[in-house]
XYZ file of C-alpha atoms in Angstrom:
642
model
C 173.741 141.145 126.781
C 170.599 139.051 127.293
C 170.986 135.449 126.112
C 168.374 133.802 123.891
C 167.640 131.328 126.682
C 166.715 134.249 128.925
C 164.596 135.772 126.172
C 162.737 132.526 125.456
C 160.057 131.599 127.947
C 160.209 127.845 128.277
C 156.908 126.177 129.049
C 156.521 123.459 131.665
C 156.004 120.977 128.823
C 159.316 121.927 127.222
C 161.105 121.707 130.559
C 159.631 118.250 131.172
C 160.781 117.056 127.742
C 164.295 118.387 128.344
C 164.516 116.827 131.797
C 163.135 113.419 130.789
C 165.787 110.699 131.094
C 163.835 107.867 129.481
C 165.729 106.027 126.723
C 162.745 106.253 124.356
C 160.736 109.489 124.124
C 158.093 110.542 121.618
C 156.880 114.124 121.800
C 153.335 114.450 120.470
C 153.347 118.045 119.303
C 150.833 120.460 117.851
C 151.371 122.606 114.776
C 153.413 125.714 115.540
C 154.485 124.381 118.939
C 158.219 125.011 118.348
C 158.995 121.344 117.722
C 162.490 121.930 116.344
C 163.369 124.466 119.034
C 162.200 122.020 121.704
C 164.318 119.271 120.131
C 167.354 121.590 120.171
C 166.571 122.570 123.786
C 166.520 118.871 124.701
C 169.819 118.220 122.892
C 171.408 121.004 124.941
C 170.112 119.214 128.052
C 171.686 115.924 126.943
C 175.023 117.673 126.510
C 174.750 119.332 129.923
C 174.171 115.872 131.415
C 177.392 114.603 129.853
C 176.465 113.340 126.381
C 179.211 113.648 123.781
C 177.956 116.048 121.052
C 179.966 114.075 118.480
C 177.764 111.081 119.233
C 174.384 112.813 118.892
C 172.565 112.391 115.573
C 170.121 115.213 114.791
C 168.055 114.102 111.804
C 165.355 115.769 109.740
C 163.688 114.924 106.412
C 164.537 117.923 104.256
C 167.304 120.479 103.815
C 165.016 123.233 105.201
C 164.522 120.977 108.222
C 168.283 120.814 108.716
C 168.531 124.605 108.476
C 165.717 124.862 111.039
C 167.797 122.690 113.383
C 170.813 124.956 112.913
C 168.740 128.072 113.623
C 167.230 126.400 116.694
C 170.679 125.621 118.123
C 171.431 129.347 118.010
C 168.128 130.128 119.757
C 168.935 127.801 122.655
C 172.460 129.227 122.982
C 174.425 126.119 122.078
C 178.016 127.308 121.574
C 179.188 127.232 117.963
C 182.067 124.884 118.707
C 179.563 122.421 120.203
C 177.169 122.766 117.261
C 180.020 121.974 114.868
C 180.527 118.665 116.657
C 176.873 117.607 116.327
C 176.006 115.305 113.453
C 173.142 117.162 111.794
C 171.606 116.172 108.468
C 168.764 114.591 106.575
C 167.902 110.938 106.999
C 168.636 110.475 103.288
C 172.127 111.999 103.564
C 172.876 109.849 106.594
C 171.848 106.691 104.705
C 173.836 107.727 101.622
C 176.958 108.164 103.761
C 176.508 104.724 105.340
C 176.039 103.135 101.909
C 179.133 104.885 100.583
C 181.144 103.371 103.416
C 179.674 99.958 102.681
C 179.934 100.122 98.879
C 183.304 101.840 98.772
C 182.161 104.285 96.104
C 180.097 107.432 95.805
C 176.960 106.916 93.730
C 175.521 109.772 91.664
C 172.528 111.319 93.426
C 169.853 113.249 91.523
C 167.451 115.501 93.406
C 165.480 116.803 90.412
C 163.201 114.789 88.094
C 165.180 115.992 85.070
C 168.184 114.007 86.268
C 166.390 110.654 86.013
C 163.912 111.531 83.249
C 165.603 109.440 80.569
C 165.814 106.407 82.849
C 162.060 106.593 83.499
C 161.255 107.025 79.792
C 163.469 104.048 78.902
C 161.726 101.984 81.590
C 158.317 102.917 80.139
C 159.287 101.622 76.695
C 160.621 98.326 78.049
C 157.700 97.840 80.437
C 155.165 98.445 77.668
C 156.751 95.838 75.402
C 156.908 93.194 78.146
C 153.404 93.938 79.438
C 151.788 93.792 76.010
C 153.372 90.412 75.372
C 152.076 88.950 78.636
C 148.996 91.008 79.582
C 147.653 92.647 76.397
C 145.663 95.826 76.997
C 146.671 96.210 80.658
C 149.427 98.773 80.102
C 147.649 102.134 80.012
C 150.448 104.585 79.184
C 150.843 105.615 75.529
C 153.646 107.457 73.779
C 157.014 108.175 75.391
C 155.419 108.933 78.752
C 157.338 112.192 79.205
C 154.404 113.960 80.857
C 153.976 111.069 83.299
C 157.567 111.144 84.611
C 157.008 113.328 87.677
C 153.819 111.480 88.628
C 155.574 108.133 88.264
C 158.479 109.286 90.423
C 156.042 110.315 93.150
C 154.381 106.901 92.906
C 157.814 105.248 93.084
C 158.581 107.242 96.240
C 155.427 105.915 97.842
C 156.206 102.330 96.796
C 159.724 102.620 98.203
C 158.882 104.566 101.327
C 156.111 102.137 102.267
C 158.266 99.159 101.185
C 154.984 97.875 99.804
C 156.453 95.080 97.699
C 158.805 93.817 100.423
C 155.988 93.801 102.979
C 153.482 92.184 100.614
C 155.212 88.936 99.827
C 158.756 87.655 99.695
C 157.999 86.167 96.274
C 155.794 88.952 94.888
C 155.086 88.551 91.165
C 153.680 91.342 89.037
C 150.206 90.673 87.691
C 147.281 93.073 87.208
C 145.501 91.491 90.181
C 148.537 91.621 92.473
C 149.069 95.277 91.522
C 145.460 96.045 92.414
C 145.818 94.225 95.743
C 148.893 96.317 96.495
C 146.996 99.562 95.797
C 148.943 100.656 92.709
C 148.201 100.483 89.007
C 149.672 97.655 86.968
C 151.279 100.252 84.680
C 153.018 102.017 87.580
C 154.443 98.785 88.992
C 155.506 97.539 85.551
C 157.475 100.739 84.933
C 158.817 100.701 88.499
C 160.229 97.210 88.023
C 162.086 98.181 84.841
C 163.229 101.492 86.311
C 164.753 99.694 89.298
C 166.524 97.298 86.949
C 167.915 100.321 85.128
C 168.879 102.033 88.391
C 170.738 99.039 89.808
C 172.931 96.362 88.338
C 174.731 93.257 89.535
C 178.494 92.925 89.665
C 179.833 89.613 88.355
C 176.406 88.063 88.764
C 176.163 88.832 92.458
C 175.857 91.844 94.705
C 173.526 94.651 93.697
C 175.140 98.019 92.990
C 173.208 101.246 92.402
C 174.101 103.155 89.223
C 172.364 106.298 90.460
C 169.976 107.324 93.206
C 167.008 109.686 93.301
C 165.362 111.273 96.335
C 164.682 108.617 98.981
C 166.643 105.888 97.195
C 169.523 105.793 99.674
C 167.128 105.157 102.558
C 165.242 102.552 100.523
C 168.423 100.771 99.397
C 169.824 100.655 102.921
C 166.503 99.440 104.349
C 166.386 96.608 101.796
C 169.899 95.552 102.756
C 168.958 95.569 106.436
C 166.090 93.110 105.906
C 168.017 90.931 103.437
C 168.548 87.266 104.310
C 172.116 87.592 103.088
C 173.328 91.148 103.728
C 176.791 92.165 102.427
C 178.066 92.855 105.944
C 178.429 91.149 109.310
C 177.517 92.362 112.771
C 181.173 93.350 113.333
C 181.242 95.724 110.348
C 177.620 96.783 110.419
C 177.123 100.037 108.448
C 174.861 101.488 111.148
C 177.337 101.166 113.978
C 178.270 104.828 114.458
C 178.822 104.948 118.207
C 175.664 106.995 118.660
C 174.583 107.920 122.182
C 171.364 109.627 121.081
C 169.242 109.988 117.958
C 166.886 112.962 117.674
C 164.334 112.724 114.847
C 162.440 115.909 113.999
C 159.148 115.907 112.040
C 158.624 112.253 112.965
C 155.177 112.308 111.341
C 157.014 112.046 107.997
C 158.451 108.663 108.976
C 157.815 105.787 106.567
C 158.649 102.062 106.581
C 162.041 102.531 104.921
C 163.081 105.201 107.426
C 161.691 103.245 110.347
C 163.551 100.109 109.238
C 166.812 102.077 109.358
C 165.889 103.747 112.657
C 164.986 100.462 114.343
C 168.271 98.840 113.334
C 170.230 102.000 114.228
C 168.928 101.858 117.798
C 169.512 98.116 117.977
C 173.103 98.197 116.712
C 174.142 101.182 118.840
C 173.461 99.605 122.189
C 172.257 102.053 124.838
C 171.453 104.762 122.278
C 168.650 107.052 123.437
C 165.896 108.243 121.095
C 163.774 111.381 120.908
C 161.142 111.695 118.176
C 159.121 114.889 117.718
C 156.095 115.121 115.454
C 152.420 115.850 114.886
C 150.517 112.776 113.750
C 147.736 114.956 112.306
C 150.133 116.248 109.631
C 150.445 112.960 107.730
C 149.012 113.840 104.296
C 148.066 111.293 101.638
C 150.863 108.976 102.774
C 153.294 111.000 100.652
C 156.578 109.083 100.292
C 154.896 106.310 102.265
C 154.618 108.379 105.469
C 152.548 106.577 108.084
C 151.210 107.849 111.419
C 151.484 104.229 112.611
C 155.026 104.947 113.796
C 153.903 107.699 116.159
C 151.090 105.492 117.424
C 151.185 101.765 118.102
C 153.911 101.055 115.579
C 156.767 102.300 117.731
C 155.528 100.302 120.718
C 155.191 97.116 118.666
C 158.384 97.387 116.651
C 160.800 98.935 119.178
C 159.195 99.154 122.601
C 156.884 101.376 124.598
C 158.210 104.941 124.723
C 157.592 107.732 127.157
C 155.031 109.968 125.443
C 155.074 113.655 126.315
C 152.796 116.435 125.006
C 153.793 119.705 123.399
C 150.511 121.575 123.163
C 151.457 125.252 123.371
C 151.490 126.751 119.886
C 153.540 129.870 119.313
C 152.298 130.382 115.764
C 148.787 131.658 116.401
C 146.461 132.811 119.146
C 143.681 131.276 121.188
C 140.901 132.107 118.713
C 142.520 129.758 116.207
C 144.002 127.226 118.631
C 140.680 126.545 120.366
C 138.672 125.491 117.263
C 141.662 123.655 115.793
C 141.982 121.624 118.990
C 138.267 120.874 118.851
C 138.548 119.740 115.233
C 141.619 117.542 115.907
C 140.185 116.319 119.214
C 143.290 117.106 121.210
C 144.512 119.639 123.726
C 145.631 122.897 122.139
C 146.994 125.850 124.074
C 148.165 129.158 122.647
C 150.438 131.980 123.633
C 148.212 134.541 125.368
C 150.250 137.367 123.861
C 149.323 136.371 120.302
C 146.131 137.515 118.643
C 144.645 135.671 115.676
C 141.328 135.840 113.863
C 139.250 133.403 111.813
C 136.889 134.433 108.995
C 134.336 132.203 107.280
C 133.027 133.853 104.114
C 130.466 132.863 101.521
C 131.807 132.900 97.962
C 129.412 131.409 95.432
C 131.463 132.024 92.308
C 135.112 131.965 91.338
C 134.902 135.734 90.903
C 133.787 136.168 94.523
C 136.725 134.059 95.709
C 139.011 136.214 93.587
C 137.694 139.364 95.239
C 138.401 137.880 98.691
C 142.026 137.428 97.603
C 142.191 140.904 96.059
C 140.777 142.495 99.187
C 143.386 140.688 101.295
C 146.185 141.803 98.969
C 144.979 145.415 98.918
C 144.665 145.366 102.691
C 148.266 144.208 103.035
C 149.544 146.748 100.554
C 147.565 149.653 101.897
C 148.935 152.801 100.337
C 152.419 151.322 99.933
C 152.885 149.376 96.678
C 156.109 147.858 98.019
C 154.620 146.365 101.187
C 154.982 142.651 101.778
C 152.721 140.234 99.887
C 154.853 137.155 100.562
C 153.035 136.509 103.837
C 149.662 136.182 102.078
C 148.988 132.634 100.878
C 146.090 130.965 99.094
C 146.120 127.264 99.968
C 144.455 125.148 97.307
C 142.852 121.730 97.609
C 143.159 121.204 93.851
C 145.869 123.115 91.912
C 143.874 122.831 88.666
C 141.378 125.245 90.200
C 144.005 128.017 90.210
C 143.588 128.997 86.538
C 140.980 131.705 87.071
C 142.732 132.980 90.166
C 146.047 133.279 88.321
C 144.375 135.073 85.416
C 142.691 137.480 87.817
C 145.956 138.278 89.589
C 147.718 138.899 86.266
C 144.964 141.260 85.089
C 145.044 143.088 88.424
C 148.843 143.320 88.250
C 149.243 141.457 91.529
C 152.477 139.406 91.431
C 152.230 135.801 92.597
C 154.244 132.602 92.853
C 152.952 129.039 92.535
C 154.280 126.473 95.020
C 153.742 122.744 94.576
C 152.258 123.021 91.085
C 152.892 124.580 87.679
C 151.300 127.848 86.638
C 148.427 127.346 84.214
C 150.602 128.985 81.556
C 153.016 126.056 81.870
C 150.508 123.215 82.209
C 150.896 120.789 79.268
C 147.180 120.532 78.483
C 146.886 124.330 78.267
C 149.959 124.557 76.034
C 148.543 121.788 73.815
C 145.207 123.579 73.391
C 146.979 126.886 72.732
C 149.116 125.311 70.009
C 146.126 123.782 68.223
C 144.148 127.025 68.427
C 147.072 129.019 67.027
C 147.277 126.657 64.052
C 143.496 126.700 63.565
C 143.221 130.498 63.354
C 146.585 130.769 61.559
C 148.299 133.136 63.949
C 152.078 133.317 64.111
C 154.452 133.580 67.071
C 152.035 132.757 69.877
C 154.628 131.494 72.360
C 157.497 133.151 74.138
C 160.900 131.566 73.566
C 160.995 129.808 76.944
C 157.435 128.460 76.619
C 157.730 127.249 73.031
C 159.774 124.137 73.803
C 157.297 123.021 76.483
C 154.386 123.690 74.097
C 155.931 121.612 71.305
C 156.663 118.713 73.635
C 153.215 118.827 75.212
C 151.566 118.821 71.790
C 153.665 115.847 70.685
C 152.727 113.893 73.806
C 148.993 114.557 73.451
C 149.003 113.850 69.704
C 151.330 110.855 69.898
C 153.014 109.250 66.941
C 156.521 109.067 65.505
C 157.538 111.223 62.562
C 157.851 109.557 59.159
C 161.469 108.594 58.570
C 162.385 108.930 62.249
C 163.989 105.753 63.490
C 162.669 106.026 67.020
C 161.060 108.316 69.579
C 164.443 109.824 70.377
C 164.874 111.065 66.813
C 161.329 112.443 66.777
C 162.084 114.262 70.021
C 165.160 115.880 68.496
C 163.125 117.111 65.515
C 160.374 118.437 67.790
C 162.858 120.239 70.036
C 164.804 121.865 67.197
C 161.795 122.982 65.092
C 160.935 126.659 64.975
C 157.367 127.548 65.903
C 156.438 128.033 62.244
C 158.120 124.787 61.190
C 156.505 122.813 63.980
C 153.021 124.051 63.155
C 153.349 123.738 59.366
C 155.254 120.459 59.065
C 156.036 118.592 62.309
C 152.479 118.681 63.673
C 151.064 117.562 60.322
C 153.539 114.675 60.230
C 152.563 113.590 63.745
C 148.866 113.685 62.860
C 149.480 111.423 59.872
C 151.307 108.875 62.015
C 149.177 108.836 65.169
C 146.042 106.723 65.652
C 143.283 107.471 63.180
C 140.661 108.283 65.819
C 143.010 110.695 67.591
C 143.921 112.460 64.336
C 140.273 112.803 63.310
C 139.376 114.181 66.717
C 142.151 116.787 66.645
C 141.519 117.844 63.045
C 137.783 118.125 63.730
C 138.397 120.331 66.755
C 140.761 122.572 64.769
C 138.176 122.934 62.023
C 135.625 124.112 64.608
C 138.132 126.631 65.980
C 139.072 128.017 62.563
C 136.176 130.512 62.563
C 137.904 132.299 65.480
C 134.714 132.433 67.574
C 135.278 132.352 71.335
C 131.691 131.125 71.736
C 132.669 127.907 69.952
C 135.577 127.155 72.282
C 133.591 124.809 74.588
C 132.576 122.784 71.501
C 136.199 122.743 70.355
C 137.365 121.353 73.703
C 134.579 118.766 73.766
C 135.459 117.615 70.246
C 139.121 117.460 71.198
C 138.429 115.198 74.192
C 141.410 116.416 76.201
C 140.422 114.296 79.196
C 140.380 111.100 77.127
C 143.772 111.960 75.667
C 145.087 112.701 79.175
C 144.140 109.215 80.379
C 146.619 107.820 77.866
C 149.576 109.951 78.892
C 149.214 110.137 82.687
C 149.157 107.201 85.078
C 147.518 108.865 88.088
C 143.802 109.576 88.122
C 144.530 112.736 90.130
C 146.598 114.090 87.214
C 143.701 113.490 84.821
C 141.333 115.261 87.225
C 143.672 118.262 87.331
C 143.705 118.355 83.524
C 139.909 118.524 83.512
C 139.919 121.233 86.165
C 142.495 123.412 84.416
C 140.744 123.164 81.025
C 137.470 124.149 82.713
C 139.289 127.129 84.208
C 140.704 128.062 80.803
C 137.200 128.017 79.285
C 135.963 130.328 82.033
C 138.897 132.684 81.452
C 138.181 132.664 77.686
C 134.763 134.239 78.303
C 136.594 137.500 79.016
C 137.831 137.722 75.417
C 136.098 138.573 72.141
C 137.814 135.993 69.929
C 140.232 133.091 69.977
C 143.066 135.203 68.592
C 142.540 137.849 71.298
C 142.724 135.090 73.924
C 145.966 133.810 72.378
C 147.390 137.329 72.216
C 146.610 137.789 75.909
C 148.199 134.440 76.860
C 151.349 135.418 74.982
C 151.535 138.659 76.948
C 151.002 136.674 80.149
C 154.010 134.527 79.211
C 156.136 137.665 79.161
C 154.517 138.936 82.368
C 155.265 135.633 84.091
C 158.937 135.942 83.202
C 159.042 139.475 84.644
C 157.064 138.326 87.685
C 159.629 135.623 88.458
C 162.218 138.341 89.060
C 160.201 139.853 91.920
C 160.525 138.693 95.495
C 157.343 140.332 96.777
C 154.635 137.919 95.556
C 151.406 136.361 96.781
C 151.867 132.639 97.375
C 149.522 130.216 95.604
C 150.278 126.806 97.069
C 148.880 123.326 97.266
C 148.068 122.432 100.846
C 150.592 119.580 100.695
C 153.410 121.940 99.683
C 152.540 124.380 102.483
C 153.384 121.881 105.221
C 156.188 123.295 107.351
C 155.467 126.861 106.197
C 153.558 129.655 107.894
C 152.021 132.942 106.760
C 150.508 136.038 108.338
C 147.291 135.469 106.382
C 146.188 132.150 104.852
C 143.103 131.828 102.648
C 141.576 128.369 102.116
C 138.919 128.562 99.371
C 136.263 126.007 98.492
C 135.762 124.369 101.896
C 132.487 122.843 100.717
C 130.416 119.833 101.651
C 130.993 117.014 99.235
C 134.402 118.226 98.116
C 136.415 118.980 101.254
C 134.954 117.118 104.221
C 134.177 113.606 105.449
C 135.786 111.062 107.753
C 138.823 110.180 105.643
C 142.022 110.637 107.691
C 143.720 112.077 104.596
C 141.061 114.755 104.148
C 140.986 115.633 107.840
C 144.780 115.903 108.004
C 144.837 118.000 104.831
C 142.381 120.441 106.403
C 144.363 120.435 109.659
C 147.569 121.365 107.832
C 145.851 124.154 105.876
C 144.222 125.518 109.011
C 147.431 125.602 111.027
C 149.509 127.640 108.544
C 148.163 131.089 109.525
C 149.724 133.287 112.188
C 147.344 136.242 112.354
C 144.365 135.712 110.054
C 142.767 132.575 108.588
C 140.030 132.920 105.959
C 137.791 130.111 104.705
C 135.312 130.393 101.845
C 132.394 128.133 100.955
C 129.289 128.336 98.787
C 125.850 129.127 100.214
C 124.339 126.198 102.089
C 127.296 123.934 101.361
C 129.700 124.599 104.206
C 131.971 121.645 104.939
C 131.404 119.769 108.186
C 135.040 120.633 108.954
C 134.022 124.254 109.556
C 131.688 123.400 112.430
C 134.452 123.847 115.023
C 135.299 127.288 113.618
C 131.761 128.649 113.884
C 131.322 128.204 117.619
């Protein structure tokens, strides 16, 4: 039987990485260059040279990354009994285990926003009260803040990952100006401060103890302890002494300050421990979770010491016709497997409908004459998820199943549900929401309207009434009660918009939306400007979709049927992927379509924009399609036209 090592054709670069005996190695890899497989290949080399597998830490950033490690060990023929001895896991799990040893207790860990939702909402209420007393008018979040929870948690992850407050000033105090200097909104930092107080407590007046942890919190908590002037441990019982002989860090481009703080101390405490980091610095997107390419550049040299840097340029994902222009765009060497063939298309699409037909043509091409052929390997990678409304509608009408990744379907977006609810009341139609969508629609409407019901003691009691109300009861009584108790200007705006919609004319819908002022309402219930921009984009998409219908009630009827179709669609595995570019990182597809690569909207010299384009471009295996409008091609496409 032929072994996988005999089947795999190791490149000279991979052999050099495996043979390198330097204590500090950073592999600067390209997208699709078999980074994880090369890391596993190198680990097998360490073991062959006498390293104890029990003392090798193989770390990644996500559970899929850990599974990729496990699959790679099989590809390089590491025996199963050896693999079982390796310490493989996420950085977060490693830090949680070290904290458990230090704290002597296992702290609850939540991986989904729902698990910490109430803690964030409680923090919003406390932060608002304190901020209004000290800085009137500076706190921008109204209502309970339920719709802002996920955005706030992402902001918190960036604050923690970058350790922005710790690095800013030992005695940082929260003021609007200091928040601005730090690059975050005053509202975000005010809520963050109260959330952290809720998340942690002090035992007997001393010694912080976490009550629960969310994604990234274990790494953040451990990093803070490591830089503390008075840590709760000595050098003799240091939590990072694990007897490690080697640490292998995959996807190193996702490294942030919290992770790097742990890594630096891990290498320091475990004297003689070797390090291998593998990553692609061009895949750092929008500093998500505080990720910083600094650590693959000068940062490692400055903070730890100069490493041996080795290239990994041969991509196995796509062929030369894609590798060559991508290397030109990224200004780095890019080789490709000669046996792979890939193609690049640049198409003009001046309207949303023309973009939709590009997607339909790709789907039909994949299906051919077989309705059951694979669609899962066709992906549309979106710069702005709010722009997906028309595309989703088109796919539903054409009976092409799809799945959204990294964003909610337009049917589930709170601003769309809010507008649907008001329109249903205005034209007096009953039962316009499926059972599963009704709860989200009621909550979204409450958040946009604001207010506390008469007789309700607090927001919690109002929430219980909202959640338990039938659709008819909510529209006839609960909504009316909220409108009486919310701000006068908001109530007048909503009632005026509903009056305009009551004639059931689809031609009046743009006037209805303008009168409603959804964007202005959104600024009060979201903290991130990007969330407000997505609201505007999705409502624009909804207005364009509405043009296909003769009346408001026919639009609502169609949306109700789409609710049911979405539920049926979720049961199918064979679906086109609609993904944000950020969420596509680490994934690959036979055919990737990147629409709207236009000058002025997806180009420029910003590292974030360039890296976003690089990630989108490097997801395709066989065919990559760009679209742009006439005369407005992005400067990023120049390398792909040669």
